[in-house]
Amino acid sequence: MAAIATGFLVASTVMKMKGQADASRATQRQMVQRQAELEANAQTVKAVAQQKGFEEDRKTKIIASRAQAFAAFSGAGATDSTVSEVISDITGEGEYRRNVALYNGQEDARRLLLDARSTQEAADAERKASKTRQLTSLFDLGSSAYSMFGKSGGGSASQLSANDRLNI
């Protein structure tokens, strides 16, 4: 009888450890996939920000050119100091908008990369926790075996009935 109980105890511990390992690997795979997604999204965010910056440059050049054309068409002179100041203001505003777009993209990408790093750290922590859970299961098995067969009382060969001794 004790051999059957021991077999069940060992089998359940092995199955528990395998289940813990499988669950941990699945969680780690999900975290690694999430990390890769976040890193790819960070690159996309940077690219979109650069495109927005290029678009701001393009719009600024169009507006400045149009302002200069209107000044020339009005007869005020395309190189007049007032016109030059207005075009300079337009150019400055365009540079500002471009820089804001680039900065926002960099910050969004930085946040995504930080999330990716924390996801990697969580995957590492899960790997370590899985090993700890498996060791705990082994210790539980040892403790159960000791309580069944050890000095603490239950189940030494001298305490078994004659019938149980024959089955061992």
mmCIF file of C-alpha atoms in Angstrom:
data_model
loop_
_atom_site.group_PDB
_atom_site.id
_atom_site.type_symbol
_atom_site.label_atom_id
_atom_site.label_comp_id
_atom_site.label_asym_id
_atom_site.label_seq_id
_atom_site.Cartn_x
_atom_site.Cartn_y
_atom_site.Cartn_z
ATOM 1 C CA MET A 1 0.000 0.000 0.000
ATOM 2 C CA ALA A 2 2.788 2.398 0.886
ATOM 3 C CA ALA A 3 4.472 1.760 -2.453
ATOM 4 C CA ILE A 4 1.324 2.786 -4.289
ATOM 5 C CA ALA A 5 0.996 5.916 -2.178
ATOM 6 C CA THR A 6 4.646 6.755 -2.833
ATOM 7 C CA GLY A 7 4.153 6.209 -6.550
ATOM 8 C CA PHE A 8 1.152 8.526 -6.601
ATOM 9 C CA LEU A 9 3.044 11.120 -4.592
ATOM 10 C CA VAL A 10 6.006 11.070 -6.946
ATOM 11 C CA ALA A 11 3.797 11.043 -10.053
ATOM 12 C CA SER A 12 1.702 13.967 -8.838
ATOM 13 C CA THR A 13 4.833 15.942 -7.995
ATOM 14 C CA VAL A 14 6.350 15.291 -11.416
ATOM 15 C CA MET A 15 3.096 16.268 -13.129
ATOM 16 C CA LYS A 16 2.857 19.413 -10.999
ATOM 17 C CA MET A 17 6.439 20.381 -11.876
ATOM 18 C CA LYS A 18 5.820 19.771 -15.604
ATOM 19 C CA GLY A 19 2.663 21.869 -15.478
ATOM 20 C CA GLN A 20 4.523 24.682 -13.753
ATOM 21 C CA ALA A 21 7.329 24.528 -16.307
ATOM 22 C CA ASP A 22 4.901 24.485 -19.260
ATOM 23 C CA ALA A 23 2.911 27.425 -17.884
ATOM 24 C CA SER A 24 6.088 29.358 -17.239
ATOM 25 C CA ARG A 25 7.402 28.745 -20.760
ATOM 26 C CA ALA A 26 4.093 29.876 -22.257
ATOM 27 C CA THR A 27 4.138 33.044 -20.162
ATOM 28 C CA GLN A 28 7.750 33.720 -21.123
ATOM 29 C CA ARG A 29 6.958 33.246 -24.838
ATOM 30 C CA GLN A 30 4.097 35.726 -24.550
ATOM 31 C CA MET A 31 6.359 38.236 -22.810
ATOM 32 C CA VAL A 32 9.115 37.848 -25.411
ATOM 33 C CA GLN A 33 6.538 38.317 -28.183
ATOM 34 C CA ARG A 34 5.164 41.407 -26.415
ATOM 35 C CA GLN A 35 8.699 42.776 -26.084
ATOM 36 C CA ALA A 36 9.316 42.321 -29.817
ATOM 37 C CA GLU A 37 6.013 44.036 -30.619
ATOM 38 C CA LEU A 38 6.874 46.997 -28.398
ATOM 39 C CA GLU A 39 10.309 47.358 -29.969
ATOM 40 C CA ALA A 40 8.819 47.213 -33.478
ATOM 41 C CA ASN A 41 6.185 49.774 -32.481
ATOM 42 C CA ALA A 42 8.925 52.060 -31.170
ATOM 43 C CA GLN A 43 10.651 51.972 -34.560
ATOM 44 C CA THR A 44 7.347 52.688 -36.297
ATOM 45 C CA VAL A 45 6.645 55.624 -33.991
ATOM 46 C CA LYS A 46 10.078 57.088 -34.759
ATOM 47 C CA ALA A 47 9.510 56.698 -38.503
ATOM 48 C CA VAL A 48 6.077 58.333 -38.299
ATOM 49 C CA ALA A 49 7.547 61.229 -36.292
ATOM 50 C CA GLN A 50 10.252 61.739 -38.891
ATOM 51 C CA GLN A 51 7.617 61.747 -41.610
ATOM 52 C CA LYS A 52 5.637 64.354 -39.667
ATOM 53 C CA GLY A 53 8.821 66.418 -39.369
ATOM 54 C CA PHE A 54 9.410 66.206 -43.134
ATOM 55 C CA GLU A 55 5.778 67.184 -43.710
ATOM 56 C CA GLU A 56 6.186 70.230 -41.461
ATOM 57 C CA ASP A 57 9.285 71.245 -43.456
ATOM 58 C CA ARG A 58 7.382 70.826 -46.723
ATOM 59 C CA LYS A 59 4.418 72.890 -45.493
ATOM 60 C CA THR A 60 6.760 75.590 -44.166
ATOM 61 C CA LYS A 61 8.532 75.904 -47.522
ATOM 62 C CA ILE A 62 5.207 76.097 -49.360
ATOM 63 C CA ILE A 63 3.845 78.769 -47.006
ATOM 64 C CA ALA A 64 7.076 80.801 -47.118
ATOM 65 C CA SER A 65 7.176 80.592 -50.902
ATOM 66 C CA ARG A 66 3.547 81.596 -51.147
ATOM 67 C CA ALA A 67 4.109 84.548 -48.791
ATOM 68 C CA GLN A 68 7.031 85.698 -50.912
ATOM 69 C CA ALA A 69 4.973 85.317 -54.111
ATOM 70 C CA PHE A 70 2.091 87.346 -52.661
ATOM 71 C CA ALA A 71 4.514 90.043 -51.549
ATOM 72 C CA ALA A 72 6.017 90.220 -55.029
ATOM 73 C CA PHE A 73 2.558 90.195 -56.650
ATOM 74 C CA SER A 74 1.325 93.015 -54.403
ATOM 75 C CA GLY A 75 4.170 95.222 -55.478
ATOM 76 C CA ALA A 76 5.674 95.477 -52.003
ATOM 77 C CA GLY A 77 8.811 93.685 -53.139
ATOM 78 C CA ALA A 78 9.739 90.111 -52.403
ATOM 79 C CA THR A 79 12.924 91.128 -50.598
ATOM 80 C CA ASP A 80 11.439 93.915 -48.494
ATOM 81 C CA SER A 81 12.489 93.802 -44.816
ATOM 82 C CA THR A 82 8.920 93.333 -43.569
ATOM 83 C CA VAL A 83 8.397 90.452 -45.991
ATOM 84 C CA SER A 84 11.719 88.921 -44.910
ATOM 85 C CA GLU A 85 10.656 89.147 -41.260
ATOM 86 C CA VAL A 86 7.318 87.471 -41.986
ATOM 87 C CA ILE A 87 9.027 84.690 -43.946
ATOM 88 C CA SER A 88 11.577 84.318 -41.143
ATOM 89 C CA ASP A 89 8.740 83.985 -38.626
ATOM 90 C CA ILE A 90 7.065 81.384 -40.839
ATOM 91 C CA THR A 91 10.332 79.466 -41.154
ATOM 92 C CA GLY A 92 10.913 79.620 -37.399
ATOM 93 C CA GLU A 93 7.415 78.342 -36.675
ATOM 94 C CA GLY A 94 7.936 75.524 -39.180
ATOM 95 C CA GLU A 95 11.212 74.500 -37.535
ATOM 96 C CA TYR A 96 9.510 74.575 -34.153
ATOM 97 C CA ARG A 97 6.674 72.353 -35.371
ATOM 98 C CA ARG A 98 9.144 69.938 -36.978
ATOM 99 C CA ASN A 99 11.156 69.720 -33.765
ATOM 100 C CA VAL A 100 8.014 69.173 -31.675
ATOM 101 C CA ALA A 101 6.938 66.347 -33.988
ATOM 102 C CA LEU A 102 10.376 64.720 -33.748
ATOM 103 C CA TYR A 103 10.513 65.159 -29.971
ATOM 104 C CA ASN A 104 7.049 63.680 -29.463
ATOM 105 C CA GLY A 105 7.983 60.692 -31.610
ATOM 106 C CA GLN A 106 11.226 60.172 -29.716
ATOM 107 C CA GLU A 107 9.429 60.330 -26.378
ATOM 108 C CA ASP A 108 6.711 57.906 -27.476
ATOM 109 C CA ALA A 109 9.374 55.521 -28.780
ATOM 110 C CA ARG A 110 11.351 55.848 -25.550
ATOM 111 C CA ARG A 111 8.273 54.936 -23.500
ATOM 112 C CA LEU A 112 7.643 51.900 -25.701
ATOM 113 C CA LEU A 113 11.262 50.780 -25.306
ATOM 114 C CA LEU A 114 10.975 51.173 -21.533
ATOM 115 C CA ASP A 115 7.858 48.997 -21.614
ATOM 116 C CA ALA A 116 9.775 46.459 -23.708
ATOM 117 C CA ARG A 117 12.612 46.447 -21.182
ATOM 118 C CA SER A 118 10.231 45.946 -18.264
ATOM 119 C CA THR A 119 8.567 43.110 -20.179
ATOM 120 C CA GLN A 120 11.976 41.473 -20.609
ATOM 121 C CA GLU A 121 12.643 41.879 -16.895
ATOM 122 C CA ALA A 122 9.247 40.328 -16.121
ATOM 123 C CA ALA A 123 10.094 37.359 -18.364
ATOM 124 C CA ASP A 124 13.388 36.907 -16.509
ATOM 125 C CA ALA A 125 11.577 37.097 -13.163
ATOM 126 C CA GLU A 126 9.037 34.517 -14.369
ATOM 127 C CA ARG A 127 11.848 32.168 -15.368
ATOM 128 C CA LYS A 128 13.398 32.452 -11.903
ATOM 129 C CA ALA A 129 10.022 32.089 -10.165
ATOM 130 C CA SER A 130 9.296 28.953 -12.167
ATOM 131 C CA LYS A 131 12.517 27.363 -10.980
ATOM 132 C CA THR A 132 11.643 28.303 -7.401
ATOM 133 C CA ARG A 133 8.150 26.788 -7.738
ATOM 134 C CA GLN A 134 9.651 23.579 -9.100
ATOM 135 C CA LEU A 135 12.149 23.373 -6.242
ATOM 136 C CA THR A 136 9.324 23.975 -3.789
ATOM 137 C CA SER A 137 7.461 21.053 -5.321
ATOM 138 C CA LEU A 138 10.533 18.857 -4.818
ATOM 139 C CA PHE A 139 10.814 19.958 -1.207
ATOM 140 C CA ASP A 140 7.104 19.224 -0.717
ATOM 141 C CA LEU A 141 7.729 15.736 -2.086
ATOM 142 C CA GLY A 142 10.628 15.260 0.323
ATOM 143 C CA SER A 143 8.583 16.529 3.226
ATOM 144 C CA SER A 144 5.670 14.257 2.373
ATOM 145 C CA ALA A 145 7.974 11.270 1.970
ATOM 146 C CA TYR A 146 9.646 12.040 5.282
ATOM 147 C CA SER A 147 6.320 12.291 7.076
ATOM 148 C CA MET A 148 5.216 8.988 5.536
ATOM 149 C CA PHE A 149 8.406 7.036 6.170
ATOM 150 C CA GLY A 150 10.601 9.113 8.416
ATOM 151 C CA LYS A 151 11.114 9.492 12.133
ATOM 152 C CA SER A 152 8.119 11.753 12.561
ATOM 153 C CA GLY A 153 5.881 8.835 12.705
ATOM 154 C CA GLY A 154 3.843 7.613 9.991
ATOM 155 C CA GLY A 155 4.576 4.552 7.997
ATOM 156 C CA SER A 156 7.873 2.933 8.990
ATOM 157 C CA ALA A 157 8.211 -0.752 8.111
ATOM 158 C CA SER A 158 7.861 -1.805 11.759
ATOM 159 C CA GLN A 159 4.537 0.023 12.017
ATOM 160 C CA LEU A 160 3.016 -1.544 8.933
ATOM 161 C CA SER A 161 0.659 -4.445 9.353
ATOM 162 C CA ALA A 162 1.744 -7.893 8.304
ATOM 163 C CA ASN A 163 -0.568 -7.663 5.311
ATOM 164 C CA ASP A 164 1.050 -4.404 4.114
ATOM 165 C CA ARG A 165 4.561 -5.861 4.564
ATOM 166 C CA LEU A 166 3.714 -8.639 2.138
ATOM 167 C CA ASN A 167 2.661 -6.073 -0.492
ATOM 168 C CA ILE A 168 5.968 -4.182 -0.252
#
